[in-house]
Tab-separated table of C-alpha atoms in Angstrom:
chain	number	residue	atom	x	y	z
A	1	UNK	CA	89.487	174.400	138.061
A	2	UNK	CA	90.849	177.657	137.199
A	3	UNK	CA	88.111	179.979	136.440
A	4	UNK	CA	89.474	183.308	137.059
A	5	UNK	CA	92.868	185.237	135.793
A	6	UNK	CA	94.678	187.737	137.596
A	7	UNK	CA	97.038	190.241	135.933
A	8	UNK	CA	99.376	192.311	137.610
A	9	UNK	CA	99.820	195.712	134.925
A	10	UNK	CA	103.232	196.688	135.156
A	11	UNK	CA	105.630	194.617	133.584
A	12	UNK	CA	102.762	192.043	132.614
A	13	UNK	CA	100.176	193.835	130.567
A	14	UNK	CA	102.236	196.785	129.584
A	15	UNK	CA	105.963	198.145	129.942
A	16	UNK	CA	105.231	201.359	132.667
A	17	UNK	CA	108.587	200.203	134.475
A	18	UNK	CA	110.245	202.624	132.234
A	19	UNK	CA	108.517	205.477	133.183
A	20	UNK	CA	108.212	204.651	136.763
A	21	UNK	CA	112.231	204.454	136.667
A	22	UNK	CA	112.469	207.929	134.779
A	23	UNK	CA	110.696	209.517	137.589
A	24	UNK	CA	112.423	208.040	140.290
A	25	UNK	CA	115.734	208.949	138.544
A	26	UNK	CA	114.906	212.604	138.166
A	27	UNK	CA	113.950	212.544	142.036
A	28	UNK	CA	117.403	210.828	143.049
A	29	UNK	CA	119.567	213.194	140.715
A	30	UNK	CA	117.626	216.323	142.617
A	31	UNK	CA	118.834	214.456	145.516
A	32	UNK	CA	122.391	214.062	144.547
A	33	UNK	CA	122.858	210.447	143.702
A	34	UNK	CA	122.615	208.103	140.839
A	35	UNK	CA	119.417	205.545	140.650
A	36	UNK	CA	120.730	202.760	138.122
A	37	UNK	CA	118.671	200.709	135.910
A	38	UNK	CA	119.384	197.609	138.274
A	39	UNK	CA	118.151	199.289	141.577
A	40	UNK	CA	114.596	199.681	139.741
A	41	UNK	CA	114.066	196.246	139.943
A	42	UNK	CA	113.856	196.798	143.955
A	43	UNK	CA	111.016	198.843	143.143
A	44	UNK	CA	108.734	196.469	141.257
A	45	UNK	CA	105.357	195.202	142.855
A	46	UNK	CA	105.748	197.206	146.313
A	47	UNK	CA	103.887	200.755	147.147
A	48	UNK	CA	105.041	204.231	146.254
A	49	UNK	CA	105.885	205.102	149.714
A	50	UNK	CA	108.031	201.795	150.045
A	51	UNK	CA	110.063	202.567	147.158
A	52	UNK	CA	110.782	206.332	148.285
A	53	UNK	CA	112.322	204.454	151.092
A	54	UNK	CA	113.950	202.056	148.840
A	55	UNK	CA	115.463	205.134	146.949
A	56	UNK	CA	117.033	206.941	150.383
A	57	UNK	CA	118.356	203.838	151.341
A	58	UNK	CA	120.452	203.342	147.900
A	59	UNK	CA	121.433	207.221	148.394
A	60	UNK	CA	121.907	207.389	151.966
A	61	UNK	CA	119.541	209.843	152.860
A	62	UNK	CA	117.544	210.914	155.899
A	63	UNK	CA	114.454	212.446	155.287
A	64	UNK	CA	111.371	212.920	157.430
A	65	UNK	CA	108.019	211.403	156.668
A	66	UNK	CA	106.228	214.811	155.395
A	67	UNK	CA	109.210	215.315	153.001
A	68	UNK	CA	108.956	212.222	151.950
A	69	UNK	CA	105.301	212.247	151.087
A	70	UNK	CA	106.149	215.717	149.008
A	71	UNK	CA	108.349	213.560	146.864
A	72	UNK	CA	106.416	210.999	146.405
A	73	UNK	CA	103.873	213.535	145.239
A	74	UNK	CA	106.085	214.941	142.321
A	75	UNK	CA	107.619	211.681	141.249
A	76	UNK	CA	103.916	210.548	140.772
A	77	UNK	CA	102.820	213.960	138.563
A	78	UNK	CA	105.817	213.275	136.888
A	79	UNK	CA	104.890	209.503	136.265
A	80	UNK	CA	101.479	210.953	135.370
A	81	UNK	CA	102.786	213.045	132.457
A	82	UNK	CA	104.843	210.487	130.836
A	83	UNK	CA	101.945	207.679	130.997
A	84	UNK	CA	99.441	210.203	129.511
A	85	UNK	CA	101.494	209.582	126.489
A	86	UNK	CA	101.570	206.264	125.726
A	87	UNK	CA	100.201	204.555	122.835
A	88	UNK	CA	98.685	201.553	121.885
A	89	UNK	CA	101.644	199.881	120.388
A	90	UNK	CA	103.365	199.971	124.381
A	91	UNK	CA	100.755	197.152	125.039
A	92	UNK	CA	103.238	194.349	125.843
A	93	UNK	CA	103.162	191.383	122.936
A	94	UNK	CA	100.739	188.705	123.658
A	95	UNK	CA	98.392	191.033	125.975
A	96	UNK	CA	95.476	191.595	124.045
A	97	UNK	CA	95.623	188.247	122.046
A	98	UNK	CA	95.593	186.388	125.532
A	99	UNK	CA	93.036	188.611	126.853
A	100	UNK	CA	90.627	188.014	123.960
A	101	UNK	CA	91.041	184.267	124.466
A	102	UNK	CA	90.591	184.444	127.676
A	103	UNK	CA	86.693	186.195	127.130
A	104	UNK	CA	85.940	183.684	124.293
A	105	UNK	CA	86.907	180.552	126.674
A	106	UNK	CA	84.624	181.832	129.109
A	107	UNK	CA	87.176	183.075	131.815
A	108	UNK	CA	86.675	185.721	134.279
A	109	UNK	CA	89.767	188.065	134.219
A	110	UNK	CA	91.125	190.929	136.950
A	111	UNK	CA	93.478	193.479	137.289
A	112	UNK	CA	95.105	193.162	140.652
A	113	UNK	CA	97.918	195.893	140.555
A	114	UNK	CA	99.442	198.077	143.029
A	115	UNK	CA	99.479	200.974	140.788
A	116	UNK	CA	97.190	204.108	142.008
A	117	UNK	CA	96.749	205.283	138.153
A	118	UNK	CA	95.798	201.770	136.021
A	119	UNK	CA	92.581	203.852	134.658
A	120	UNK	CA	94.654	205.854	133.384
A	121	UNK	CA	96.827	203.376	131.563
A	122	UNK	CA	93.936	200.835	130.586
A	123	UNK	CA	91.706	203.331	129.289
A	124	UNK	CA	94.618	205.315	127.030
A	125	UNK	CA	95.335	201.614	125.968
A	126	UNK	CA	92.140	200.417	125.160
A	127	UNK	CA	92.294	197.476	127.573
A	128	UNK	CA	89.710	198.040	130.122
A	129	UNK	CA	87.002	196.821	128.122
A	130	UNK	CA	88.846	193.050	128.445
A	131	UNK	CA	88.332	192.939	132.374
A	132	UNK	CA	85.463	192.014	134.664
A	133	UNK	CA	87.118	193.554	137.540
A	134	UNK	CA	89.649	196.270	138.615
A	135	UNK	CA	91.300	195.900	141.842
A	136	UNK	CA	94.150	198.357	142.225
A	137	UNK	CA	95.939	200.970	144.297
A	138	UNK	CA	92.712	202.896	145.435
A	139	UNK	CA	90.653	199.920	146.459
A	140	UNK	CA	93.655	198.316	148.711
A	141	UNK	CA	94.955	199.228	152.033
A	142	UNK	CA	98.364	196.772	151.819
A	143	UNK	CA	100.727	196.488	149.390
A	144	UNK	CA	102.478	193.048	147.694
A	145	UNK	CA	103.389	190.996	149.280
A	146	UNK	CA	100.624	191.173	151.189
A	147	UNK	CA	97.716	189.232	149.403
A	148	UNK	CA	95.076	191.792	149.782
A	149	UNK	CA	94.657	192.798	146.185
A	150	UNK	CA	94.285	189.369	144.967
A	151	UNK	CA	91.991	188.081	147.526
A	152	UNK	CA	89.677	191.096	146.542
A	153	UNK	CA	90.030	190.418	143.108
A	154	UNK	CA	88.502	186.779	143.484
A	155	UNK	CA	85.805	188.279	145.468
A	156	UNK	CA	85.273	190.983	142.673
A	157	UNK	CA	85.033	187.602	140.406
A	158	UNK	CA	82.593	185.773	142.970
A	159	UNK	CA	85.233	183.129	142.639
A	160	UNK	CA	87.208	181.211	145.824
A	161	UNK	CA	90.948	181.871	145.463
A	162	UNK	CA	92.077	178.017	144.163
A	163	UNK	CA	89.781	178.587	141.095
A	164	UNK	CA	92.202	181.614	140.332
A	165	UNK	CA	95.942	181.944	138.273
A	166	UNK	CA	98.053	185.111	139.045
A	167	UNK	CA	100.389	186.755	136.100
A	168	UNK	CA	102.923	188.514	137.674
A	169	UNK	CA	106.339	189.708	137.199
A	170	UNK	CA	108.017	190.655	140.801
A	171	UNK	CA	108.833	188.190	143.513
A	172	UNK	CA	106.509	190.520	145.957
A	173	UNK	CA	103.700	189.591	143.342
A	174	UNK	CA	104.342	185.767	143.333
A	175	UNK	CA	104.497	185.631	147.290
A	176	UNK	CA	101.210	187.600	147.347
A	177	UNK	CA	99.442	185.205	144.735
A	178	UNK	CA	100.824	181.909	147.011
A	179	UNK	CA	99.700	183.308	149.899
A	180	UNK	CA	95.925	183.709	149.018
A	181	UNK	CA	96.017	180.381	147.967
A	182	UNK	CA	96.409	181.278	143.990
A	183	UNK	CA	98.920	179.448	141.727
A	184	UNK	CA	101.223	181.823	140.036
A	185	UNK	CA	102.737	182.476	136.364
A	186	UNK	CA	105.935	184.498	136.344
A	187	UNK	CA	106.620	186.954	133.480
A	188	UNK	CA	110.455	187.245	133.322
A	189	UNK	CA	113.031	184.864	134.209
A	190	UNK	CA	113.559	182.108	136.419
A	191	UNK	CA	116.396	183.777	138.222
A	192	UNK	CA	114.265	186.521	139.192
A	193	UNK	CA	110.942	184.726	140.201
A	194	UNK	CA	112.518	181.489	141.541
A	195	UNK	CA	109.345	180.852	143.346
A	196	UNK	CA	106.460	181.044	140.145
A	197	UNK	CA	104.972	178.098	139.588
A	198	UNK	CA	106.041	178.582	135.844
A	199	UNK	CA	107.647	181.696	134.032
A	200	UNK	CA	107.449	182.628	130.471
A	201	UNK	CA	109.452	185.626	128.994
A	202	UNK	CA	106.196	187.368	128.000
A	203	UNK	CA	102.175	186.758	127.525
A	204	UNK	CA	102.949	186.080	124.048
A	205	UNK	CA	104.774	182.422	124.944
A	206	UNK	CA	101.490	181.679	127.076
A	207	UNK	CA	98.676	179.775	125.985
A	208	UNK	CA	95.605	179.232	128.217
A	209	UNK	CA	95.959	175.345	127.389
A	210	UNK	CA	98.753	175.633	129.793
A	211	UNK	CA	96.461	175.502	132.783
A	212	UNK	CA	95.167	172.038	131.701
């Protein structure tokens, strides 16, 4: 029986992908190459460090680790500038309604995100109060597809992994959920999330009756 719901942040609850894209695009332009929207799909659900490595692969650029770290910090500062101006209407459709319904029906809820800026976003958009636990990039050592973030989320809720359901928009996140022994609902398209147990376009299309 499912008792806990674990949610990724970017692309599931809020649309911050565009801000990640704009910040990385600025870095790419500075380095002299084009970073297209389609390239941004490769960065979903992975760490900032790995995102930088992928960006350099796309631009066919070699850079030592120290320089990469400096660019990662610059990217993050720019991203934080963007998200600090977010408004509550940027919460994705169906998010608040589903979170309210989950709490009303007694489900425990946790955030399971690679983002190290999750609290800025949750506080800014008034979502913090809907979560019993928040596990983000400041609390884990390994990033998705490693299952650490979801295992820690289940532990924080006091539940075994098999009693938790994950909502994810990335292949890495779906893999992480399955590796943790959890079912995963994909947010997006079946084409992009072929391994998800079920797929919906957004949380607006999902009802808790789907859990059964």
